[in-house]
Amino acid sequence: MNIIIIVVAVTAGVILGGTAIYVYQGKCRQKELKLLAECMEKILREEKIRETKAGEETLYARLESRLVRIQEMLNGRTEAAEKSKDEIQKLISEIAHQMRTPLANIRTYQELLEEEWSKTGTKTDENVDNYLNAMRSGEQQLEFLTEGFVKMSRLEQNMIQVRKEETDLLKTVRNCLGRIQKRAEEKQIAFRIELPQEVNCPHDANWIGEAIDNVLDNAVKYSRPGGIIEMRIQKNEMHAKITVKDNGLGIEKGEEHKIFQRFYRGKNVTTQKGYGIGLYLASKIIGLHGGFMIAKNRYSEKGLMIEINLPVC
């Protein structure tokens, strides 16, 4: 009888002891998991984590060590990416600065040449008009590219201050339509415009005008001669939406976000001149206003639809 009692007592002790150890280990694991979760949260918040169990052979120590290494790798890649971005921005700024001097010289000598010929009324070569037109075209392209680089560099280095002083969005849009009218008429492109009576939306008229100009310029550039561009403005409680639809080249599937990248040009573009700057600048400007842009292909009608969404407050 005593032997049975002893066996039962020992068995109960073993069970209780095992249960206690299991419970203790479970609590330790929970504590370790909690600490690992805190480490991950710090990584997400970009806070530096350190090894607290260095040299130990426990599972927690190994996982903690790997998290520290992952953070170091991420930080290294982030720093490399930032350094590369800064170098590109400096290069763009330098290129733009260096281009301005020869550009100014070309413009000056062109004006002097035209002034001299206007005085004498004679030209030394029958092809002079063609040469001058080529010079003007080259000068305009250089000027566009230089100013595009300058604006791009200023936007990327956060040197632009958006001043939301204008509230009448329709006034800004009408000014943009007036600026694009001549180019549209040269290609015999008509506009279908649908505007509400008023749209109040605080914005920087100069910069939003720049963004809309770029969108309209793209629509005219890639539309076929005699085509139609539709423009519509709507407003809800959160956004003022400017929609521009053309019936031009359109984009390939998967390019909806790529066309807002710097220097990206759609796969359908072949002979049309361009540098892939306009929509990139537009998206940056709209982003500084707290808005966003969307591109959609018009598969059934051909062409592209661009939406500009601006917060109304």
XYZ file of C-alpha atoms in Angstrom:
313
model
C 0.000 0.000 0.000
C 2.806 2.371 0.911
C 4.486 1.554 -2.392
C 1.349 2.532 -4.310
C 1.090 5.816 -2.413
C 4.732 6.581 -3.158
C 4.286 5.785 -6.873
C 1.188 7.976 -7.060
C 2.953 10.778 -5.232
C 5.979 10.584 -7.527
C 3.788 10.482 -10.632
C 1.781 13.463 -9.415
C 4.992 15.321 -8.658
C 6.364 14.599 -12.106
C 3.123 15.773 -13.741
C 2.963 18.910 -11.644
C 6.631 19.612 -12.212
C 6.278 19.073 -15.968
C 3.205 21.283 -16.047
C 5.026 24.012 -14.138
C 8.004 23.816 -16.505
C 5.671 23.907 -19.538
C 3.828 26.926 -18.165
C 7.117 28.670 -17.358
C 8.539 27.960 -20.818
C 5.292 29.170 -22.386
C 5.542 32.447 -20.492
C 9.179 32.783 -21.550
C 8.249 32.183 -25.191
C 5.448 34.753 -24.968
C 7.882 37.256 -23.495
C 10.421 36.526 -26.260
C 7.759 36.819 -28.974
C 6.659 40.126 -27.484
C 10.247 41.399 -27.541
C 10.672 40.240 -31.156
C 7.423 42.001 -32.110
C 8.751 45.199 -30.474
C 11.976 44.864 -32.482
C 9.955 44.573 -35.698
C 7.905 47.631 -34.754
C 11.114 49.592 -34.206
C 12.363 48.511 -37.635
C 9.116 49.731 -39.204
C 9.470 53.042 -37.328
C 13.086 53.214 -38.554
C 14.399 53.125 -34.966
C 17.749 51.440 -34.358
C 17.667 48.061 -32.589
C 20.574 46.379 -30.779
C 21.475 42.815 -29.846
C 20.744 42.120 -26.182
C 21.513 38.401 -26.239
C 24.715 38.429 -28.294
C 26.724 35.217 -27.941
C 23.834 33.117 -26.654
C 22.685 30.037 -28.552
C 18.976 30.409 -27.856
C 16.359 30.698 -30.603
C 15.508 34.222 -29.463
C 19.160 35.299 -29.660
C 19.472 33.940 -33.209
C 16.266 35.653 -34.362
C 17.264 38.933 -32.708
C 20.670 38.799 -34.404
C 19.055 38.264 -37.804
C 16.654 41.185 -37.290
C 19.614 43.444 -36.496
C 21.352 42.309 -39.688
C 18.186 42.850 -41.748
C 17.905 46.402 -40.386
C 21.561 47.105 -41.208
C 21.044 45.827 -44.765
C 17.898 47.947 -45.210
C 19.643 51.031 -43.833
C 22.592 50.451 -46.149
C 20.368 50.158 -49.200
C 18.330 53.207 -48.171
C 21.480 55.281 -47.735
C 22.809 54.087 -51.101
C 19.497 54.942 -52.777
C 19.429 58.405 -51.174
C 23.025 59.027 -52.179
C 22.282 57.967 -55.752
C 19.184 60.185 -55.824
C 21.172 63.180 -54.537
C 23.862 62.594 -57.140
C 21.282 62.439 -59.928
C 19.631 65.643 -58.714
C 22.998 67.422 -58.553
C 23.831 66.162 -62.040
C 20.506 67.398 -63.411
C 21.007 70.806 -61.768
C 24.539 71.026 -63.163
C 23.434 70.027 -66.678
C 20.626 72.594 -66.613
C 23.019 75.288 -65.381
C 25.617 74.459 -68.036
C 22.989 74.437 -70.804
C 21.687 77.900 -70.003
C 24.851 79.724 -71.120
C 25.119 78.272 -74.664
C 21.352 78.569 -74.970
C 21.538 82.281 -74.205
C 24.399 82.656 -76.714
C 22.393 80.921 -79.451
C 19.419 83.197 -78.813
C 21.626 86.325 -78.819
C 23.444 85.516 -82.065
C 20.186 84.511 -83.719
C 18.639 87.880 -82.834
C 21.750 89.735 -84.032
C 21.680 87.818 -87.318
C 17.992 88.539 -87.894
C 18.500 92.202 -86.995
C 21.440 92.545 -89.407
C 19.504 90.980 -92.268
C 16.472 93.124 -91.569
C 18.694 96.209 -92.007
C 20.358 95.120 -95.223
C 17.350 93.324 -96.689
C 19.628 90.715 -98.244
C 20.602 87.164 -97.381
C 23.723 85.402 -98.545
C 22.088 82.011 -99.138
C 18.674 80.877 -100.297
C 18.618 78.284 -97.509
C 19.066 80.854 -94.747
C 15.368 80.727 -93.780
C 15.613 76.976 -93.350
C 18.744 77.342 -91.246
C 17.095 79.969 -89.073
C 14.001 77.846 -88.567
C 16.190 74.928 -87.563
C 18.031 77.161 -85.098
C 14.748 78.379 -83.607
C 13.472 74.820 -83.262
C 16.689 73.651 -81.612
C 16.729 76.658 -79.314
C 13.124 76.038 -78.247
C 13.824 72.380 -77.524
C 16.911 73.246 -75.497
C 14.986 75.863 -73.557
C 12.147 73.435 -72.825
C 14.569 70.735 -71.687
C 16.601 73.138 -69.540
C 13.574 74.582 -67.796
C 12.171 71.074 -67.334
C 15.398 69.972 -65.642
C 15.379 73.030 -63.375
C 11.768 72.478 -62.305
C 12.358 68.757 -61.806
C 15.400 69.409 -59.634
C 13.585 72.017 -57.529
C 10.611 69.710 -56.992
C 12.783 66.728 -56.020
C 14.864 68.796 -53.600
C 11.709 70.231 -51.987
C 12.721 73.757 -52.961
C 9.193 74.596 -54.143
C 6.794 76.383 -51.825
C 3.161 75.899 -52.771
C 1.058 78.969 -51.968
C -2.641 78.167 -52.168
C -3.788 81.718 -52.735
C -6.193 81.161 -55.654
C -9.555 79.488 -55.042
C -11.232 79.802 -58.464
C -10.087 76.630 -60.234
C -12.090 77.462 -63.374
C -10.048 80.634 -63.894
C -6.819 78.621 -63.805
C -8.228 76.004 -66.201
C -9.466 78.642 -68.681
C -5.997 80.247 -68.722
C -4.503 76.849 -69.563
C -7.013 76.319 -72.375
C -6.109 79.714 -73.780
C -2.415 78.823 -73.843
C -2.938 75.515 -75.644
C -5.453 76.850 -78.182
C -2.926 77.829 -80.862
C -1.224 74.428 -80.867
C -4.575 72.658 -80.994
C -5.693 74.786 -83.944
C -2.486 73.945 -85.837
C -3.520 70.261 -85.697
C -7.211 71.107 -86.205
C -8.043 69.575 -82.831
C -11.371 70.548 -81.258
C -12.200 70.692 -77.546
C -15.366 69.477 -75.880
C -15.466 71.192 -72.519
C -17.883 70.592 -69.659
C -17.467 72.977 -66.749
C -19.696 73.628 -63.728
C -20.706 77.169 -62.792
C -18.021 77.387 -60.123
C -15.365 75.254 -58.449
C -13.701 76.635 -55.358
C -10.454 74.806 -54.644
C -7.503 76.425 -52.844
C -4.433 76.050 -55.060
C -1.280 77.682 -56.345
C -2.460 78.961 -59.719
C 1.039 79.059 -61.246
C 1.978 75.497 -60.348
C -1.433 73.937 -60.959
C -1.454 75.797 -64.271
C 1.906 74.186 -65.034
C 0.498 70.722 -64.268
C -2.637 71.216 -66.391
C -0.549 72.711 -69.217
C 1.565 69.542 -69.275
C -1.499 67.290 -69.391
C -3.101 69.322 -72.210
C 0.201 69.513 -74.071
C 0.439 65.709 -74.002
C -3.159 65.352 -75.175
C -2.566 67.650 -78.161
C 0.845 66.158 -78.987
C -0.366 62.567 -79.159
C -3.817 63.181 -80.673
C -4.267 62.632 -84.377
C -4.911 65.702 -86.577
C -8.580 66.615 -86.600
C -9.173 64.765 -83.351
C -11.212 65.734 -80.309
C -10.077 66.335 -76.713
C -12.699 66.156 -73.990
C -12.262 68.082 -70.744
C -14.562 67.867 -67.774
C -14.479 69.217 -64.224
C -16.480 67.714 -61.386
C -16.542 68.338 -57.667
C -17.584 66.253 -54.679
C -17.162 66.695 -50.938
C -13.488 65.719 -51.025
C -12.004 66.431 -54.439
C -12.195 68.566 -57.540
C -11.615 66.238 -60.491
C -10.243 67.438 -63.828
C -10.603 64.801 -66.556
C -8.843 65.095 -69.914
C -9.587 62.505 -72.629
C -7.871 62.297 -75.993
C -8.177 59.884 -78.919
C -4.478 59.572 -79.604
C -1.921 56.801 -79.189
C -3.004 55.585 -75.773
C -0.786 53.379 -73.608
C -0.099 49.678 -73.211
C -1.568 47.643 -70.369
C 0.627 48.003 -67.299
C 1.857 51.503 -68.206
C -0.841 53.298 -66.163
C 1.630 54.167 -63.386
C 4.842 54.138 -65.403
C 3.919 57.195 -67.476
C 4.231 59.316 -64.309
C 7.837 58.209 -63.840
C 10.725 60.490 -64.711
C 11.872 60.195 -68.364
C 9.405 57.371 -69.105
C 7.815 57.337 -72.559
C 5.062 54.942 -73.600
C 5.781 51.978 -75.841
C 3.364 53.332 -78.459
C 5.418 56.506 -78.916
C 7.473 56.322 -82.112
C 7.979 59.563 -84.017
C 6.577 62.103 -81.530
C 9.203 64.226 -79.824
C 9.316 64.299 -76.056
C 11.453 63.676 -72.986
C 9.127 61.987 -70.499
C 9.139 64.994 -68.167
C 5.679 66.599 -68.470
C 3.471 64.055 -66.678
C 6.216 63.430 -64.108
C 6.293 67.129 -63.207
C 2.483 67.278 -63.192
C 2.199 64.364 -60.755
C 4.799 65.926 -58.452
C 2.973 69.269 -58.449
C -0.410 67.656 -57.777
C 1.186 65.616 -54.991
C 2.481 68.800 -53.339
C -1.135 70.005 -53.281
C -2.223 66.825 -51.499
C -3.852 65.408 -54.627
C -3.169 62.532 -57.013
C -3.320 61.645 -60.702
C -4.706 58.600 -62.504
C -4.098 57.377 -66.058
C -6.487 55.030 -67.872
C -6.355 53.606 -71.370
C -9.461 54.158 -73.500
C -9.474 50.734 -75.121
C -12.886 51.044 -76.794
C -12.329 54.571 -78.150
C -8.526 54.608 -78.317
C -6.516 57.267 -76.578
C -5.778 58.141 -72.980
C -7.684 59.555 -70.032
C -5.887 61.525 -67.340
C -7.556 62.453 -64.058
C -6.280 65.202 -61.769
C -7.762 65.031 -58.273
C -7.282 68.029 -55.975
C -8.525 68.325 -52.369
C -11.187 71.011 -52.058
C -10.141 72.072 -48.555
